[in-house]
mmCIF file of C-alpha atoms and ligand atoms in Angstrom:
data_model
loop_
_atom_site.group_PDB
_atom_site.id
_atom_site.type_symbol
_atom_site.label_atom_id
_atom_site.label_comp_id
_atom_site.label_asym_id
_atom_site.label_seq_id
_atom_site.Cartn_x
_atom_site.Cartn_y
_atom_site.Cartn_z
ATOM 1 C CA UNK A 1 15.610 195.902 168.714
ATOM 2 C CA UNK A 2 16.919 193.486 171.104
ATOM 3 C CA UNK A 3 14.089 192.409 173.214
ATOM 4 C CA UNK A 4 13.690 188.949 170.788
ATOM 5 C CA UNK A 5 10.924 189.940 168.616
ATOM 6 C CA UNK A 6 11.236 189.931 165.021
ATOM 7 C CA UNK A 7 11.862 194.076 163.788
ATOM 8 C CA UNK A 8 9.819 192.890 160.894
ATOM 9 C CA UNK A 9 6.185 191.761 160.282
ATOM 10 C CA UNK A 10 6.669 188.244 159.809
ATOM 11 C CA UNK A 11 6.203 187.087 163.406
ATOM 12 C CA UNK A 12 3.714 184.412 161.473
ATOM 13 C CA UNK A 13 6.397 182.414 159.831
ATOM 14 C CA UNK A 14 8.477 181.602 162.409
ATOM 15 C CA UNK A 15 5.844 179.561 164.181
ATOM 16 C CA UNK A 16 6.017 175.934 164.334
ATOM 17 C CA UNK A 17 9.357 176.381 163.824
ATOM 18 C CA UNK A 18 11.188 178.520 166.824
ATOM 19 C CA UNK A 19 12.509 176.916 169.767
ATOM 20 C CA UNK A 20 11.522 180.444 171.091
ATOM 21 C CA UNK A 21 7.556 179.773 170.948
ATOM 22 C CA UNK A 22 7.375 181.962 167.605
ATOM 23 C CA UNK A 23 10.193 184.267 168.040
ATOM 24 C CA UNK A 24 13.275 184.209 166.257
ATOM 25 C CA UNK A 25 15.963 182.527 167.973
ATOM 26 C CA UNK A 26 18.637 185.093 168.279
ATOM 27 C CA UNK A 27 21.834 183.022 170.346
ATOM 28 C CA UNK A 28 24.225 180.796 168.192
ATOM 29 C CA UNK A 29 24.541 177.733 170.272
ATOM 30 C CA UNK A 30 27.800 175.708 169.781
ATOM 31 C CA UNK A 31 27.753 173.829 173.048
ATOM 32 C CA UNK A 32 30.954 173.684 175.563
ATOM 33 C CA UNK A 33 33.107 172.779 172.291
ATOM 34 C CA UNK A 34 32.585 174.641 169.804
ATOM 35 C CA UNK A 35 35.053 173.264 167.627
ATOM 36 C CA UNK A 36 33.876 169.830 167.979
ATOM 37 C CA UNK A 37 30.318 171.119 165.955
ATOM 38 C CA UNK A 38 30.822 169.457 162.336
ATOM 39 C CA UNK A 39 27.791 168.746 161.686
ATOM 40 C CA UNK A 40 25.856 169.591 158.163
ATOM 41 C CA UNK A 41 22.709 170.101 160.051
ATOM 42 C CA UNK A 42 23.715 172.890 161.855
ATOM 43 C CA UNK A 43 24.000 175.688 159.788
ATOM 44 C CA UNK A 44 20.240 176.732 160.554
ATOM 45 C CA UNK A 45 20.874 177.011 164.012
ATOM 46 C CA UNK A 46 24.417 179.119 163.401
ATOM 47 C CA UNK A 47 22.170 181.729 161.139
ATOM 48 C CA UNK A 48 19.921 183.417 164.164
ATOM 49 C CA UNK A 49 18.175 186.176 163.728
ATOM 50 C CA UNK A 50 20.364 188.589 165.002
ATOM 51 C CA UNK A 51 23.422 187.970 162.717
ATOM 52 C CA UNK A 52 21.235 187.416 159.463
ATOM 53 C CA UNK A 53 20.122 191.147 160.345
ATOM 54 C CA UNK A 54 23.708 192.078 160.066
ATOM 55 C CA UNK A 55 24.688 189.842 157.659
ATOM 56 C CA UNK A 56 23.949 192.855 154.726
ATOM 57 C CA UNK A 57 26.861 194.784 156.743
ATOM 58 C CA UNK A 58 28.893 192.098 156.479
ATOM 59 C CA UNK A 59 28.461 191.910 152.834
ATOM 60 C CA UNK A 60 27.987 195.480 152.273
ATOM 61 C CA UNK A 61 25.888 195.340 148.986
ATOM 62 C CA UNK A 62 27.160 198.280 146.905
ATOM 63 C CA UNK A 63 30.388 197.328 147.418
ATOM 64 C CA UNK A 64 30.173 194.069 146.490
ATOM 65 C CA UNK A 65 28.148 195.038 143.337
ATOM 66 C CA UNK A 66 31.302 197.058 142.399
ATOM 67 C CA UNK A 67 33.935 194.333 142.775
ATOM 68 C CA UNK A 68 31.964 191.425 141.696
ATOM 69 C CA UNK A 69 30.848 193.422 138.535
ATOM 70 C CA UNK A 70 29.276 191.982 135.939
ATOM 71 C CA UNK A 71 31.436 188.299 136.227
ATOM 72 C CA UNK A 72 28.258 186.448 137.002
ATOM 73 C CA UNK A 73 25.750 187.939 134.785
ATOM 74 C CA UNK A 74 28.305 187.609 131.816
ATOM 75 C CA UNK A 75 28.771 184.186 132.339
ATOM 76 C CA UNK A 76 25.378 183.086 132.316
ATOM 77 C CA UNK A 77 23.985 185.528 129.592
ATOM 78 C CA UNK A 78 27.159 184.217 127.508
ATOM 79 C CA UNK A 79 25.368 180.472 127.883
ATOM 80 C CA UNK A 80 21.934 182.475 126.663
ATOM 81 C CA UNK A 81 20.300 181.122 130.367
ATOM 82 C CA UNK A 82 17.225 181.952 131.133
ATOM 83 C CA UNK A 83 15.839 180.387 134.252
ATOM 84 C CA UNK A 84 18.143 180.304 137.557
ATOM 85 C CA UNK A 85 18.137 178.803 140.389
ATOM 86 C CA UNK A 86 20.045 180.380 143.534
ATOM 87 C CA UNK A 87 20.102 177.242 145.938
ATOM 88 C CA UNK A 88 22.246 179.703 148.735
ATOM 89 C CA UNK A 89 20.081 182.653 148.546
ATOM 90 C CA UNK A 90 20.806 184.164 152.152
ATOM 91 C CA UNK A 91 19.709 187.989 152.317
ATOM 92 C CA UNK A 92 18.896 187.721 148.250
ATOM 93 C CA UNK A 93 22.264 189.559 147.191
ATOM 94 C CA UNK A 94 22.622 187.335 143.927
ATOM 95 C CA UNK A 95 18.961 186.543 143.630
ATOM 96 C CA UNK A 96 17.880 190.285 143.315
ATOM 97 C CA UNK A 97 20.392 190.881 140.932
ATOM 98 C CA UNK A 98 18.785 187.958 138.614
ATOM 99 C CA UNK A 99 15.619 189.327 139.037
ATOM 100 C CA UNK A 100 17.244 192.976 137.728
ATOM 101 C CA UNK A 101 18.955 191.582 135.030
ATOM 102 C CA UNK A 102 15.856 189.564 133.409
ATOM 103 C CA UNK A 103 16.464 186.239 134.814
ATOM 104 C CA UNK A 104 13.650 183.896 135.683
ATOM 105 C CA UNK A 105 15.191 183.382 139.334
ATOM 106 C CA UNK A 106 13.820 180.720 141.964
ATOM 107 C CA UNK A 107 15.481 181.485 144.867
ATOM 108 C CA UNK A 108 16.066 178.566 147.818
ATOM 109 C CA UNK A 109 18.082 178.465 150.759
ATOM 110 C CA UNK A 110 17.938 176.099 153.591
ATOM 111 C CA UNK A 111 17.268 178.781 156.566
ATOM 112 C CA UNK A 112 14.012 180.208 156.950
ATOM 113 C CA UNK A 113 15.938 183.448 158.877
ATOM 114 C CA UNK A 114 17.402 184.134 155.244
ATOM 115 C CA UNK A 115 14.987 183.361 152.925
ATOM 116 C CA UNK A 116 12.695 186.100 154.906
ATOM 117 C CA UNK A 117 15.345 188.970 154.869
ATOM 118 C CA UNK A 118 15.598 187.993 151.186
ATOM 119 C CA UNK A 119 12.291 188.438 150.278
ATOM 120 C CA UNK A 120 12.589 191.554 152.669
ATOM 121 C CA UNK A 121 15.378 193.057 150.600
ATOM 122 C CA UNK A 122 13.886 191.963 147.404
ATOM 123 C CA UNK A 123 11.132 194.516 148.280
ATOM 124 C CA UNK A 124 13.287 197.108 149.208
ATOM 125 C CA UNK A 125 15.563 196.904 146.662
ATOM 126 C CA UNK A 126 13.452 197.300 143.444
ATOM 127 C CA UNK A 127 10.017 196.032 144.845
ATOM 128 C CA UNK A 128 10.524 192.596 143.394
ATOM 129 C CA UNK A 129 8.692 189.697 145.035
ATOM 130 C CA UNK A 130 11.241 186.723 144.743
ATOM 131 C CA UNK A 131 9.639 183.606 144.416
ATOM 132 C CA UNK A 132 11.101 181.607 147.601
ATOM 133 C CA UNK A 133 11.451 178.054 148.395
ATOM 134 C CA UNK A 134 13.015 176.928 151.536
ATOM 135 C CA UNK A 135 14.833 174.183 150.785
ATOM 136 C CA UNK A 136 17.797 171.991 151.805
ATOM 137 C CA UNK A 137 20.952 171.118 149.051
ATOM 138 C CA UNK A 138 20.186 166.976 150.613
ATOM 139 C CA UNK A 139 16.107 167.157 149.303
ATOM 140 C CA UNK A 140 16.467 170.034 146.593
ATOM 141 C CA UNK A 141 14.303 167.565 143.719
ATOM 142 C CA UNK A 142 11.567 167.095 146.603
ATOM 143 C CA UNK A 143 10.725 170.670 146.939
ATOM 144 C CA UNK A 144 11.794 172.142 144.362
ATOM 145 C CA UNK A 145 10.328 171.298 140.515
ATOM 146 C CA UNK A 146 11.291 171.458 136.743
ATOM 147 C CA UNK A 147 14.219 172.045 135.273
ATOM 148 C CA UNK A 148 16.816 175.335 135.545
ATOM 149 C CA UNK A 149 19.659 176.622 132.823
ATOM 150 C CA UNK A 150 21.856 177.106 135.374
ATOM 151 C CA UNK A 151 21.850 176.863 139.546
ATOM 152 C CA UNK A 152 24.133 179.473 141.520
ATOM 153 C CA UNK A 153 25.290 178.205 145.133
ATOM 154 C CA UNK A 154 27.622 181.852 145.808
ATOM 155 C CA UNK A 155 28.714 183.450 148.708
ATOM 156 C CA UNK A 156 31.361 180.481 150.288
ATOM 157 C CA UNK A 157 27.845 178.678 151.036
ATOM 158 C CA UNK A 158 28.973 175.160 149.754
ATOM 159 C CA UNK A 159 31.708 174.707 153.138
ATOM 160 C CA UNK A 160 28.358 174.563 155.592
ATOM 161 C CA UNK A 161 28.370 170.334 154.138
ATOM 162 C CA UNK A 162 30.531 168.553 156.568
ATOM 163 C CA UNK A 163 31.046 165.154 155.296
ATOM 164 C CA UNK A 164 31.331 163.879 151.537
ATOM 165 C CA UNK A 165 28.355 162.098 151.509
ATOM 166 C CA UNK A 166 26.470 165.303 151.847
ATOM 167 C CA UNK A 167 28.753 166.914 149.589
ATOM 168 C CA UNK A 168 28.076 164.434 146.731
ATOM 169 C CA UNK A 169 24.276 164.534 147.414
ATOM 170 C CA UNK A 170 23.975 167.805 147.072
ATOM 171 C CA UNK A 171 25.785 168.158 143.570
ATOM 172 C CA UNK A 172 23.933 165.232 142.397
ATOM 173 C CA UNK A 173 20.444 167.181 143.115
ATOM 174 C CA UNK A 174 22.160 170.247 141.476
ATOM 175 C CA UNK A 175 22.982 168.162 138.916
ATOM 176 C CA UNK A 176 19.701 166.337 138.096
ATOM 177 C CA UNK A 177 17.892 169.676 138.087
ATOM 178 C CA UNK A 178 19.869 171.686 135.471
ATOM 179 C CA UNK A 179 18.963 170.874 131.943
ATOM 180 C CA UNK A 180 20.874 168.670 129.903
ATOM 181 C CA UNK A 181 23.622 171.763 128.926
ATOM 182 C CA UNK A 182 23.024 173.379 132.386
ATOM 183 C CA UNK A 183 25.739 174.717 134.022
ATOM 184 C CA UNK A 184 26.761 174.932 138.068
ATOM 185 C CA UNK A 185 28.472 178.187 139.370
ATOM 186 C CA UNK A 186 30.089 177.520 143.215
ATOM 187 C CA UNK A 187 32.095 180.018 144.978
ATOM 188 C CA UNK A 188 34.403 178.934 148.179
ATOM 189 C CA UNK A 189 37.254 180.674 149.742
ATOM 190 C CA UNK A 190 40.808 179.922 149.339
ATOM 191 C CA UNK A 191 40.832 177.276 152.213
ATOM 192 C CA UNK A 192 44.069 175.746 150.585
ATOM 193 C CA UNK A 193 45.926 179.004 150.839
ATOM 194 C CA UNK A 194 44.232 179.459 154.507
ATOM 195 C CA UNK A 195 45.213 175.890 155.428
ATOM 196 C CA UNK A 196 49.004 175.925 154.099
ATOM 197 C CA UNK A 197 49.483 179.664 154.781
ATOM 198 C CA UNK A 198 47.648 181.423 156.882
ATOM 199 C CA UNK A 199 44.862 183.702 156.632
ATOM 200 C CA UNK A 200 45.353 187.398 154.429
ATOM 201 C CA UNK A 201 41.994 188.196 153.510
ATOM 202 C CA UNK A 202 42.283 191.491 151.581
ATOM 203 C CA UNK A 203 38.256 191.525 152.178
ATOM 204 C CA UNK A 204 38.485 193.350 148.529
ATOM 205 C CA UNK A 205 35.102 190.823 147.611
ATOM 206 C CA UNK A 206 32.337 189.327 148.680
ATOM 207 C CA UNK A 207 32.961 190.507 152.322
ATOM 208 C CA UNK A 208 33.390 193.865 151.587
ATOM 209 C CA UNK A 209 32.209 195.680 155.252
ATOM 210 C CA UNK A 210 34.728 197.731 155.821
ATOM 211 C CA UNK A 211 33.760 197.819 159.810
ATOM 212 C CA UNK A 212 33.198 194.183 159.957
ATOM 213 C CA UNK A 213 35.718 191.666 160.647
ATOM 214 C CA UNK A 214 36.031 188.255 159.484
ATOM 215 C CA UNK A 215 38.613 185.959 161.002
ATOM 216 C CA UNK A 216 39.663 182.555 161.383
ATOM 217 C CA UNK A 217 39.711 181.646 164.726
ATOM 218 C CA UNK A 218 40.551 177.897 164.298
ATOM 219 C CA UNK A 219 41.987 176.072 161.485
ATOM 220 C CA UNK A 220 42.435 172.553 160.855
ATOM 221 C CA UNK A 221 41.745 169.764 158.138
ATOM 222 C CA UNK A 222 38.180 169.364 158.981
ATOM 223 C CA UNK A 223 37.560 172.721 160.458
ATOM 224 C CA UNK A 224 37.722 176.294 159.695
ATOM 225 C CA UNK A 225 35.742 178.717 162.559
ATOM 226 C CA UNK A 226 35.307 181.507 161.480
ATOM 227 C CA UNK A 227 34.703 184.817 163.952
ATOM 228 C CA UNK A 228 32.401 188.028 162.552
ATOM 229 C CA UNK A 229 33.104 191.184 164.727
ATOM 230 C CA UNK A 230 30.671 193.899 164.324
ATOM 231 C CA UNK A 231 30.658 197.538 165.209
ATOM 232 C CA UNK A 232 28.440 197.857 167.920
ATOM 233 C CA UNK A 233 30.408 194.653 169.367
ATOM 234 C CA UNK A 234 28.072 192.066 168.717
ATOM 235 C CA UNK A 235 30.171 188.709 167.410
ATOM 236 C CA UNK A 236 28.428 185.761 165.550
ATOM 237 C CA UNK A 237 30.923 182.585 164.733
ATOM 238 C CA UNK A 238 30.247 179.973 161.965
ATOM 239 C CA UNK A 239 31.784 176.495 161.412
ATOM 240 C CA UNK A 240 32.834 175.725 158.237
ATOM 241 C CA UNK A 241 34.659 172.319 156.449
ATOM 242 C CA UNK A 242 37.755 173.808 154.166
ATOM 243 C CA UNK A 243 37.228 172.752 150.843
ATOM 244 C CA UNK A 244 40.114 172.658 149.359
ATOM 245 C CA UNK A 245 40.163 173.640 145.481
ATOM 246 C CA UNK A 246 41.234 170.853 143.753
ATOM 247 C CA UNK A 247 39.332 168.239 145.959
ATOM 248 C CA UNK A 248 36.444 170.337 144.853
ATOM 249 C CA UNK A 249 36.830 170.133 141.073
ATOM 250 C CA UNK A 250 37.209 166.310 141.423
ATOM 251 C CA UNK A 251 33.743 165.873 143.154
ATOM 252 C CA UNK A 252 31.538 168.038 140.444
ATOM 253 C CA UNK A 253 33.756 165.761 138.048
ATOM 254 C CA UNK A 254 32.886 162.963 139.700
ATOM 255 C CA UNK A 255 29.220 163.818 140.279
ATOM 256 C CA UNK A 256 29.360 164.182 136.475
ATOM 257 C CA UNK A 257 29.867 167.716 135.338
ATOM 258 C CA UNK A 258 31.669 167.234 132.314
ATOM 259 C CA UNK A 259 34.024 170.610 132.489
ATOM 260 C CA UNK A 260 34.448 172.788 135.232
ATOM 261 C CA UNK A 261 36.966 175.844 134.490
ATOM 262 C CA UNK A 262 38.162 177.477 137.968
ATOM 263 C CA UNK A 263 38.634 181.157 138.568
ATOM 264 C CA UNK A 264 40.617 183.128 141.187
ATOM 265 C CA UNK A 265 38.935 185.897 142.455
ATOM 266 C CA UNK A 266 37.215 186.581 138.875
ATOM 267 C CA UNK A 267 40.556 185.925 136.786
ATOM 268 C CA UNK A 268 41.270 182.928 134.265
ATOM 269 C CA UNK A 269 44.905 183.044 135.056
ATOM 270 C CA UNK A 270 46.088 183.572 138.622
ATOM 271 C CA UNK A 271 48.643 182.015 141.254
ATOM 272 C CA UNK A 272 47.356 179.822 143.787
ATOM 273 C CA UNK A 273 47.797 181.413 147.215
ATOM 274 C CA UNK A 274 46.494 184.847 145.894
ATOM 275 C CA UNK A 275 42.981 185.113 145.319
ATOM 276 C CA UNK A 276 40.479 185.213 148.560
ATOM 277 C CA UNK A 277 38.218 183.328 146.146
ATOM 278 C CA UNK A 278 37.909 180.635 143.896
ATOM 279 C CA UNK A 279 35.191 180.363 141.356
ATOM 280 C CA UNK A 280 34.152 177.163 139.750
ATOM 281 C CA UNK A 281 32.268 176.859 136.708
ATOM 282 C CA UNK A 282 30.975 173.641 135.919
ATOM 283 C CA UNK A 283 29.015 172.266 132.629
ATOM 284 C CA UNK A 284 26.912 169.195 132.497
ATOM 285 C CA UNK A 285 27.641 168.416 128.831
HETATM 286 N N1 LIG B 1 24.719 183.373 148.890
HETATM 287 C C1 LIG B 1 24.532 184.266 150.029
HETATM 288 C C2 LIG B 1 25.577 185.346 149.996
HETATM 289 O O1 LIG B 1 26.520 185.222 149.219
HETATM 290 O O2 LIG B 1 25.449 186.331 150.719
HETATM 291 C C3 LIG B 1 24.512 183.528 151.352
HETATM 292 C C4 LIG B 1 25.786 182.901 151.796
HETATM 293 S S1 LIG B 1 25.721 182.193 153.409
HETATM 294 C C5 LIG B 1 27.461 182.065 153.741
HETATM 295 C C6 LIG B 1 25.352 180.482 153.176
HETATM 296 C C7 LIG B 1 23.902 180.172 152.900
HETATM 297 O O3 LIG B 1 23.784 178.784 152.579
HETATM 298 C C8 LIG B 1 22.992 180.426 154.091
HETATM 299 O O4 LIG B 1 21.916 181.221 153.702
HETATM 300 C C9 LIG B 1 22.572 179.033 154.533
HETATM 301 O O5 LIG B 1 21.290 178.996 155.102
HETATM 302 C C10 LIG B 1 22.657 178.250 153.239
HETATM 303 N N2 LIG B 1 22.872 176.814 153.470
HETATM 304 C C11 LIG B 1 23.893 176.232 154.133
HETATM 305 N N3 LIG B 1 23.775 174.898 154.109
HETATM 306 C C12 LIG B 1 22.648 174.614 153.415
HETATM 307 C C13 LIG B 1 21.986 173.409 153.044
HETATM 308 N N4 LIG B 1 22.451 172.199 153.422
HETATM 309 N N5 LIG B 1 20.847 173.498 152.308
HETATM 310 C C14 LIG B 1 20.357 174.715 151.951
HETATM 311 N N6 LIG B 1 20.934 175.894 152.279
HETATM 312 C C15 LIG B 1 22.064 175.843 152.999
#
């Protein structure tokens, strides 16, 4: 459907809060320079309703079920947590895979347009209602309450904070709401490697659509655009700050997290420009 209503029921939650007098805002609006947008605030706007649709091509979830494996699950089962927080739930990928497993999952995100495909998908995908809280990274302890074993933030999610000051809020609300051994798992892509080199996405994880494209269309220190062709030749574009890896461990070090062990592309050992993706694991005590 392109006619600006919602394909779905849920008409009722987008009032109050669409520009569009209840209907989903479906145009990404960067203004005449889109490269100037660097703004923290902005990912809402840059997640309409049309590209959170196809955001589950984009990801492709059976695919990315097969190369992820089971890295995450291991990890967390291997630290016997229990409850988990997914503060970058987007269309639920992770979160419904918590739920599967066992895991007492609270699942948050920041956009409203995500955390209703979610709960969408959580339906269809094993009729699981997912408990949802929308929530931003800045205000996490306001809305959401007690205490987690560990807090997910997957899915390159953590490059939508723009300046430092948001980046060190944010991992101090992760932080205060794990429990005292809690641990943090972030994902980001390999900005260094995209930075210094160039971009060679093999797309072999997380972005696994084999008809989608994902591109860099600018590149510099504080910017990485990012361009999302489609099949039927609709294009979406995101603005992103490029973390670079080791700048990364040294915040959640800072922030307080007293280890944090780095993986490329699910490997211990691996040479910097490879992987597409780092993963950071990172334990409060
Ligand atoms: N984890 C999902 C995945 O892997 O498919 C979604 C990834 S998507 C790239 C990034 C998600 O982070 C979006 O759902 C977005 O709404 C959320 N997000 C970005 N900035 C946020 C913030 N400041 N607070 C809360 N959520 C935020």
């Amino acid at each position: 459907r392109d006619d600006g209503t919602c394909p779905t029921s849920c008409s009722k939650s987008y009032r109050g809060s669409c520009a569009q007098g209840g209907r989903p805002i479906q145009r990404q609006d960067f203004g005449e320079n889109p490269t100037e947008v660097r703004d923290t605030n902005h990912y809402e706007k840059e997640y309409v309703h049309g590209f959170v649709e196809k955001w589950d091509e984009l990801i492709d979830w059976r695919r990315r079920y097969e190369s992820e494996g089971t890295f995450f699950i291991d990890q967390l089962k291997a630290r016997g947590v229990k409850r988990v927080l997914d503060v970058a739930t987007g269309t639920g990928f992770h979160s419904v895979r918590l739920v599967q497993e066992g895991f007492d999952t609270v699942s948050a995100d920041g956009s409203q347009e995500m955390l209703r495909k979610a709960f969408e998908n959580g339906f269809t995908y094993g009729q699981y209602v997912l408990k949802v809280v929308q929530a931003d990274w800045r205000y996490l302890n306001r809305d959401v309450h007690g205490e987690f074993d560990a807090i997910i933030c997957l899915g390159n999610s953590f490059t939508h904070l723009f300046s430092e000051r948001d980046r060190r809020k944010a991992l101090a609300e992760f932080y205060a709401l794990l429990k005292h051994d809690g641990v943090l798992i972030i994902d980001q892509r390999n900005y260094d490697s995209i930075l210094d080199d160039g971009f060679s996405s093999t797309h072999s994880y997380y972005y696994c659509g084999e008809e989608v494209t994902a591109e860099p269309e600018y590149v510099d220190e504080g910017l990485a655009r990012f361009r999302y062709r489609f099949p039927d030749g609709s294009e979406y574009a995101l603005n992103m700050f490029p973390l670079r890896k080791d700048y990364m461990r040294r915040l959640m070090r800072e922030v307080g997290f007293q280890r944090v062990d780095t993986f490329g592309d699910f490997q211990k050992t691996y040479h910097e420009a490879d992987p597409d993706f780092f993963i950071h694991v990172a334990e409060k005590m």
